[in-house]
């Protein structure tokens, strides 16, 4: 019998495979993406009813996925063990779970900060470090260190480039970068 929350049961052998458990539709959905792509390059549903059960559908989904990955030359992305990919096209901080954020107030950027997201006892936590208070590089280092403290993965050595919008805001708002 399938688990109530099958997503937690998935492992690396189920890369690119998602479990669907709806009232009228149950099965395994395979979606394969190339790096940086927002739309899948290959997608197919393997329903339990068409494949004679939960496990048979899962095996068929894995087989089809492996064939398609070889055919399309798609490499699996690496996981960091914390539910995140180690390489991600939108990550500019150099560390998964760390990002540069900004808030708007009265139509202008009021706050710029580095944010670290991590898991503690199965719950997501967030810690932020102000660029105004700590400076760009120090706030980045604090966020990186916070994330590294929780996942134990190595951290990048170099500070990411300052985005153009931040340089412009710093000039008008008097931020120290």
PDB file of C-alpha atoms in Angstrom:
ATOM      1  CA  UNK A   1       0.000   0.000   0.000  1.00  0.00           C
ATOM      2  CA  UNK A   2       1.406   3.433  -0.885  1.00  0.00           C
ATOM      3  CA  UNK A   3       2.414   5.784   1.904  1.00  0.00           C
ATOM      4  CA  UNK A   4       0.256   8.785   2.682  1.00  0.00           C
ATOM      5  CA  UNK A   5       3.129  11.164   1.941  1.00  0.00           C
ATOM      6  CA  UNK A   6       4.999   9.332  -0.798  1.00  0.00           C
ATOM      7  CA  UNK A   7       7.233  12.347  -1.519  1.00  0.00           C
ATOM      8  CA  UNK A   8       9.178  11.695   1.686  1.00  0.00           C
ATOM      9  CA  UNK A   9       9.708   8.080   0.628  1.00  0.00           C
ATOM     10  CA  UNK A  10      11.367   9.033  -2.667  1.00  0.00           C
ATOM     11  CA  UNK A  11      15.123   8.571  -2.915  1.00  0.00           C
ATOM     12  CA  UNK A  12      17.851   9.257  -5.466  1.00  0.00           C
ATOM     13  CA  UNK A  13      16.685   6.230  -7.481  1.00  0.00           C
ATOM     14  CA  UNK A  14      13.473   8.167  -8.070  1.00  0.00           C
ATOM     15  CA  UNK A  15      15.181  11.241  -9.512  1.00  0.00           C
ATOM     16  CA  UNK A  16      12.711  13.154 -11.717  1.00  0.00           C
ATOM     17  CA  UNK A  17       9.761  11.018 -10.564  1.00  0.00           C
ATOM     18  CA  UNK A  18       6.832  12.370  -8.548  1.00  0.00           C
ATOM     19  CA  UNK A  19       3.996  10.390  -6.975  1.00  0.00           C
ATOM     20  CA  UNK A  20       0.421  11.468  -7.794  1.00  0.00           C
ATOM     21  CA  UNK A  21      -2.301  10.283  -5.409  1.00  0.00           C
ATOM     22  CA  UNK A  22      -5.607  11.853  -6.342  1.00  0.00           C
ATOM     23  CA  UNK A  23      -9.107  10.385  -6.041  1.00  0.00           C
ATOM     24  CA  UNK A  24      -9.379   9.542  -9.750  1.00  0.00           C
ATOM     25  CA  UNK A  25      -5.705   9.410 -10.700  1.00  0.00           C
ATOM     26  CA  UNK A  26      -2.868   7.505  -9.029  1.00  0.00           C
ATOM     27  CA  UNK A  27       0.535   6.926 -10.507  1.00  0.00           C
ATOM     28  CA  UNK A  28       4.102   8.055 -11.088  1.00  0.00           C
ATOM     29  CA  UNK A  29       4.816  11.189 -13.114  1.00  0.00           C
ATOM     30  CA  UNK A  30       8.233  11.474 -14.760  1.00  0.00           C
ATOM     31  CA  UNK A  31       9.505  14.945 -15.706  1.00  0.00           C
ATOM     32  CA  UNK A  32      13.017  15.559 -17.000  1.00  0.00           C
ATOM     33  CA  UNK A  33      14.555  19.015 -17.287  1.00  0.00           C
ATOM     34  CA  UNK A  34      17.771  20.301 -18.806  1.00  0.00           C
ATOM     35  CA  UNK A  35      19.729  22.723 -16.580  1.00  0.00           C
ATOM     36  CA  UNK A  36      18.136  26.165 -16.608  1.00  0.00           C
ATOM     37  CA  UNK A  37      14.977  24.950 -18.370  1.00  0.00           C
ATOM     38  CA  UNK A  38      11.589  25.798 -16.888  1.00  0.00           C
ATOM     39  CA  UNK A  39       9.649  23.355 -19.053  1.00  0.00           C
ATOM     40  CA  UNK A  40      10.288  19.610 -19.017  1.00  0.00           C
ATOM     41  CA  UNK A  41      12.092  18.129 -22.015  1.00  0.00           C
ATOM     42  CA  UNK A  42      10.317  14.824 -21.402  1.00  0.00           C
ATOM     43  CA  UNK A  43       7.196  14.058 -19.371  1.00  0.00           C
ATOM     44  CA  UNK A  44       5.019  10.962 -18.947  1.00  0.00           C
ATOM     45  CA  UNK A  45       2.519   9.579 -16.427  1.00  0.00           C
ATOM     46  CA  UNK A  46       2.625   5.904 -15.393  1.00  0.00           C
ATOM     47  CA  UNK A  47      -0.718   5.123 -13.772  1.00  0.00           C
ATOM     48  CA  UNK A  48      -1.096   2.295 -11.278  1.00  0.00           C
ATOM     49  CA  UNK A  49      -4.139   0.889 -13.102  1.00  0.00           C
ATOM     50  CA  UNK A  50      -2.430   0.721 -16.527  1.00  0.00           C
ATOM     51  CA  UNK A  51       0.664  -0.973 -15.090  1.00  0.00           C
ATOM     52  CA  UNK A  52      -1.001  -3.443 -12.692  1.00  0.00           C
ATOM     53  CA  UNK A  53      -0.162  -1.735  -9.422  1.00  0.00           C
ATOM     54  CA  UNK A  54       1.950   0.714  -7.473  1.00  0.00           C
ATOM     55  CA  UNK A  55       5.356  -0.999  -7.730  1.00  0.00           C
ATOM     56  CA  UNK A  56       4.974  -2.085 -11.380  1.00  0.00           C
ATOM     57  CA  UNK A  57       4.147   1.506 -12.372  1.00  0.00           C
ATOM     58  CA  UNK A  58       7.157   2.749 -10.399  1.00  0.00           C
ATOM     59  CA  UNK A  59       9.496   0.282 -12.132  1.00  0.00           C
ATOM     60  CA  UNK A  60       8.116   1.258 -15.552  1.00  0.00           C
ATOM     61  CA  UNK A  61       8.584   4.953 -14.718  1.00  0.00           C
ATOM     62  CA  UNK A  62      12.221   4.386 -13.679  1.00  0.00           C
ATOM     63  CA  UNK A  63      12.936   2.389 -16.851  1.00  0.00           C
ATOM     64  CA  UNK A  64      11.405   5.045 -19.122  1.00  0.00           C
ATOM     65  CA  UNK A  65      13.230   7.822 -17.231  1.00  0.00           C
ATOM     66  CA  UNK A  66      16.609   6.087 -17.619  1.00  0.00           C
ATOM     67  CA  UNK A  67      16.046   5.540 -21.357  1.00  0.00           C
ATOM     68  CA  UNK A  68      14.969   9.168 -21.908  1.00  0.00           C
ATOM     69  CA  UNK A  69      17.875  10.570 -19.872  1.00  0.00           C
ATOM     70  CA  UNK A  70      20.315   8.590 -22.026  1.00  0.00           C
ATOM     71  CA  UNK A  71      18.510   9.585 -25.241  1.00  0.00           C
ATOM     72  CA  UNK A  72      18.381  13.314 -24.361  1.00  0.00           C
ATOM     73  CA  UNK A  73      21.759  13.323 -22.567  1.00  0.00           C
ATOM     74  CA  UNK A  74      20.278  14.750 -19.354  1.00  0.00           C
ATOM     75  CA  UNK A  75      22.444  14.415 -16.243  1.00  0.00           C
ATOM     76  CA  UNK A  76      20.764  14.122 -12.832  1.00  0.00           C
ATOM     77  CA  UNK A  77      21.192  17.115 -10.559  1.00  0.00           C
ATOM     78  CA  UNK A  78      22.922  16.473  -7.240  1.00  0.00           C
ATOM     79  CA  UNK A  79      21.063  16.796  -3.925  1.00  0.00           C
ATOM     80  CA  UNK A  80      22.630  18.331  -0.818  1.00  0.00           C
ATOM     81  CA  UNK A  81      20.765  15.928   1.488  1.00  0.00           C
ATOM     82  CA  UNK A  82      18.578  18.721   2.811  1.00  0.00           C
ATOM     83  CA  UNK A  83      15.985  18.696   0.031  1.00  0.00           C
ATOM     84  CA  UNK A  84      17.843  21.155  -2.205  1.00  0.00           C
ATOM     85  CA  UNK A  85      19.842  20.808  -5.416  1.00  0.00           C
ATOM     86  CA  UNK A  86      23.546  21.664  -5.171  1.00  0.00           C
ATOM     87  CA  UNK A  87      23.515  23.347  -8.601  1.00  0.00           C
ATOM     88  CA  UNK A  88      20.643  25.591  -9.530  1.00  0.00           C
ATOM     89  CA  UNK A  89      20.518  28.075 -12.374  1.00  0.00           C
ATOM     90  CA  UNK A  90      18.919  30.877 -10.347  1.00  0.00           C
ATOM     91  CA  UNK A  91      21.366  30.642  -7.452  1.00  0.00           C
ATOM     92  CA  UNK A  92      23.821  33.515  -7.562  1.00  0.00           C
ATOM     93  CA  UNK A  93      25.064  33.328  -3.972  1.00  0.00           C
ATOM     94  CA  UNK A  94      27.209  30.245  -4.523  1.00  0.00           C
ATOM     95  CA  UNK A  95      25.300  28.295  -1.861  1.00  0.00           C
ATOM     96  CA  UNK A  96      21.903  26.643  -2.102  1.00  0.00           C
ATOM     97  CA  UNK A  97      19.508  28.108   0.475  1.00  0.00           C
ATOM     98  CA  UNK A  98      21.200  31.527   0.533  1.00  0.00           C
ATOM     99  CA  UNK A  99      19.875  34.447  -1.481  1.00  0.00           C
ATOM    100  CA  UNK A 100      20.022  38.217  -1.726  1.00  0.00           C
ATOM    101  CA  UNK A 101      16.634  39.792  -0.961  1.00  0.00           C
ATOM    102  CA  UNK A 102      15.097  43.235  -0.857  1.00  0.00           C
ATOM    103  CA  UNK A 103      11.854  44.744   0.458  1.00  0.00           C
ATOM    104  CA  UNK A 104       9.852  47.634  -0.983  1.00  0.00           C
ATOM    105  CA  UNK A 105       8.280  50.423   1.018  1.00  0.00           C
ATOM    106  CA  UNK A 106       6.549  53.426  -0.552  1.00  0.00           C
ATOM    107  CA  UNK A 107       7.647  52.359  -4.040  1.00  0.00           C
ATOM    108  CA  UNK A 108      11.368  52.115  -3.322  1.00  0.00           C
ATOM    109  CA  UNK A 109      13.768  49.537  -1.928  1.00  0.00           C
ATOM    110  CA  UNK A 110      13.786  49.935   1.839  1.00  0.00           C
ATOM    111  CA  UNK A 111      15.775  46.930   3.004  1.00  0.00           C
ATOM    112  CA  UNK A 112      18.464  44.739   1.405  1.00  0.00           C
ATOM    113  CA  UNK A 113      19.555  41.541   3.145  1.00  0.00           C
ATOM    114  CA  UNK A 114      21.096  38.108   2.667  1.00  0.00           C
ATOM    115  CA  UNK A 115      18.745  35.315   3.704  1.00  0.00           C
ATOM    116  CA  UNK A 116      19.663  31.760   4.760  1.00  0.00           C
ATOM    117  CA  UNK A 117      16.994  29.030   4.732  1.00  0.00           C
ATOM    118  CA  UNK A 118      17.564  25.740   6.535  1.00  0.00           C
ATOM    119  CA  UNK A 119      15.742  22.880   8.241  1.00  0.00           C
ATOM    120  CA  UNK A 120      15.624  22.318  12.012  1.00  0.00           C
ATOM    121  CA  UNK A 121      13.760  19.268  13.320  1.00  0.00           C
ATOM    122  CA  UNK A 122      11.836  18.940  10.047  1.00  0.00           C
ATOM    123  CA  UNK A 123      10.727  22.595  10.005  1.00  0.00           C
ATOM    124  CA  UNK A 124      12.036  25.290   7.689  1.00  0.00           C
ATOM    125  CA  UNK A 125      13.742  28.223   9.378  1.00  0.00           C
ATOM    126  CA  UNK A 126      14.950  31.522   7.927  1.00  0.00           C
ATOM    127  CA  UNK A 127      17.662  33.862   9.165  1.00  0.00           C
ATOM    128  CA  UNK A 128      18.461  37.186   7.521  1.00  0.00           C
ATOM    129  CA  UNK A 129      21.448  39.536   7.688  1.00  0.00           C
ATOM    130  CA  UNK A 130      21.094  43.216   6.771  1.00  0.00           C
ATOM    131  CA  UNK A 131      23.406  44.674   4.129  1.00  0.00           C
ATOM    132  CA  UNK A 132      22.938  48.115   5.717  1.00  0.00           C
ATOM    133  CA  UNK A 133      24.041  46.824   9.143  1.00  0.00           C
ATOM    134  CA  UNK A 134      26.808  44.378   8.197  1.00  0.00           C
ATOM    135  CA  UNK A 135      27.814  45.457   4.685  1.00  0.00           C
ATOM    136  CA  UNK A 136      27.416  43.355   1.541  1.00  0.00           C
ATOM    137  CA  UNK A 137      30.286  40.896   2.065  1.00  0.00           C
ATOM    138  CA  UNK A 138      29.901  40.415   5.821  1.00  0.00           C
ATOM    139  CA  UNK A 139      26.131  39.842   5.529  1.00  0.00           C
ATOM    140  CA  UNK A 140      26.804  37.261   2.792  1.00  0.00           C
ATOM    141  CA  UNK A 141      29.430  35.503   4.940  1.00  0.00           C
ATOM    142  CA  UNK A 142      27.065  35.381   7.941  1.00  0.00           C
ATOM    143  CA  UNK A 143      24.251  33.899   5.820  1.00  0.00           C
ATOM    144  CA  UNK A 144      26.619  31.360   4.248  1.00  0.00           C
ATOM    145  CA  UNK A 145      27.958  30.375   7.687  1.00  0.00           C
ATOM    146  CA  UNK A 146      24.419  29.966   9.066  1.00  0.00           C
ATOM    147  CA  UNK A 147      23.403  27.698   6.210  1.00  0.00           C
ATOM    148  CA  UNK A 148      26.654  25.721   6.449  1.00  0.00           C
ATOM    149  CA  UNK A 149      26.146  25.252  10.204  1.00  0.00           C
ATOM    150  CA  UNK A 150      22.885  23.424   9.465  1.00  0.00           C
ATOM    151  CA  UNK A 151      23.790  21.371   6.381  1.00  0.00           C
ATOM    152  CA  UNK A 152      27.538  20.819   6.846  1.00  0.00           C
ATOM    153  CA  UNK A 153      28.265  21.327   3.139  1.00  0.00           C
ATOM    154  CA  UNK A 154      31.360  23.266   2.004  1.00  0.00           C
ATOM    155  CA  UNK A 155      31.010  26.992   1.425  1.00  0.00           C
ATOM    156  CA  UNK A 156      32.246  29.104  -1.514  1.00  0.00           C
ATOM    157  CA  UNK A 157      35.366  31.218  -1.092  1.00  0.00           C
ATOM    158  CA  UNK A 158      34.400  34.184  -3.224  1.00  0.00           C
ATOM    159  CA  UNK A 159      31.706  36.752  -2.631  1.00  0.00           C
ATOM    160  CA  UNK A 160      29.222  36.991  -5.533  1.00  0.00           C
ATOM    161  CA  UNK A 161      29.244  40.068  -7.759  1.00  0.00           C
ATOM    162  CA  UNK A 162      27.010  42.896  -6.640  1.00  0.00           C
ATOM    163  CA  UNK A 163      23.942  43.153  -8.893  1.00  0.00           C
ATOM    164  CA  UNK A 164      23.494  46.375 -10.878  1.00  0.00           C
ATOM    165  CA  UNK A 165      20.260  47.254  -9.069  1.00  0.00           C
ATOM    166  CA  UNK A 166      22.065  47.067  -5.704  1.00  0.00           C
ATOM    167  CA  UNK A 167      24.885  49.348  -6.885  1.00  0.00           C
ATOM    168  CA  UNK A 168      22.275  51.880  -8.039  1.00  0.00           C
ATOM    169  CA  UNK A 169      20.365  51.667  -4.724  1.00  0.00           C
ATOM    170  CA  UNK A 170      23.613  52.032  -2.778  1.00  0.00           C
ATOM    171  CA  UNK A 171      24.451  55.209  -4.660  1.00  0.00           C
ATOM    172  CA  UNK A 172      21.047  56.821  -4.004  1.00  0.00           C
ATOM    173  CA  UNK A 173      20.496  55.497  -0.461  1.00  0.00           C
ATOM    174  CA  UNK A 174      24.041  55.784   0.861  1.00  0.00           C
ATOM    175  CA  UNK A 175      24.520  52.068   1.511  1.00  0.00           C
ATOM    176  CA  UNK A 176      28.024  50.839   2.276  1.00  0.00           C
ATOM    177  CA  UNK A 177      28.956  47.976   0.008  1.00  0.00           C
TER     178      UNK A 177
END
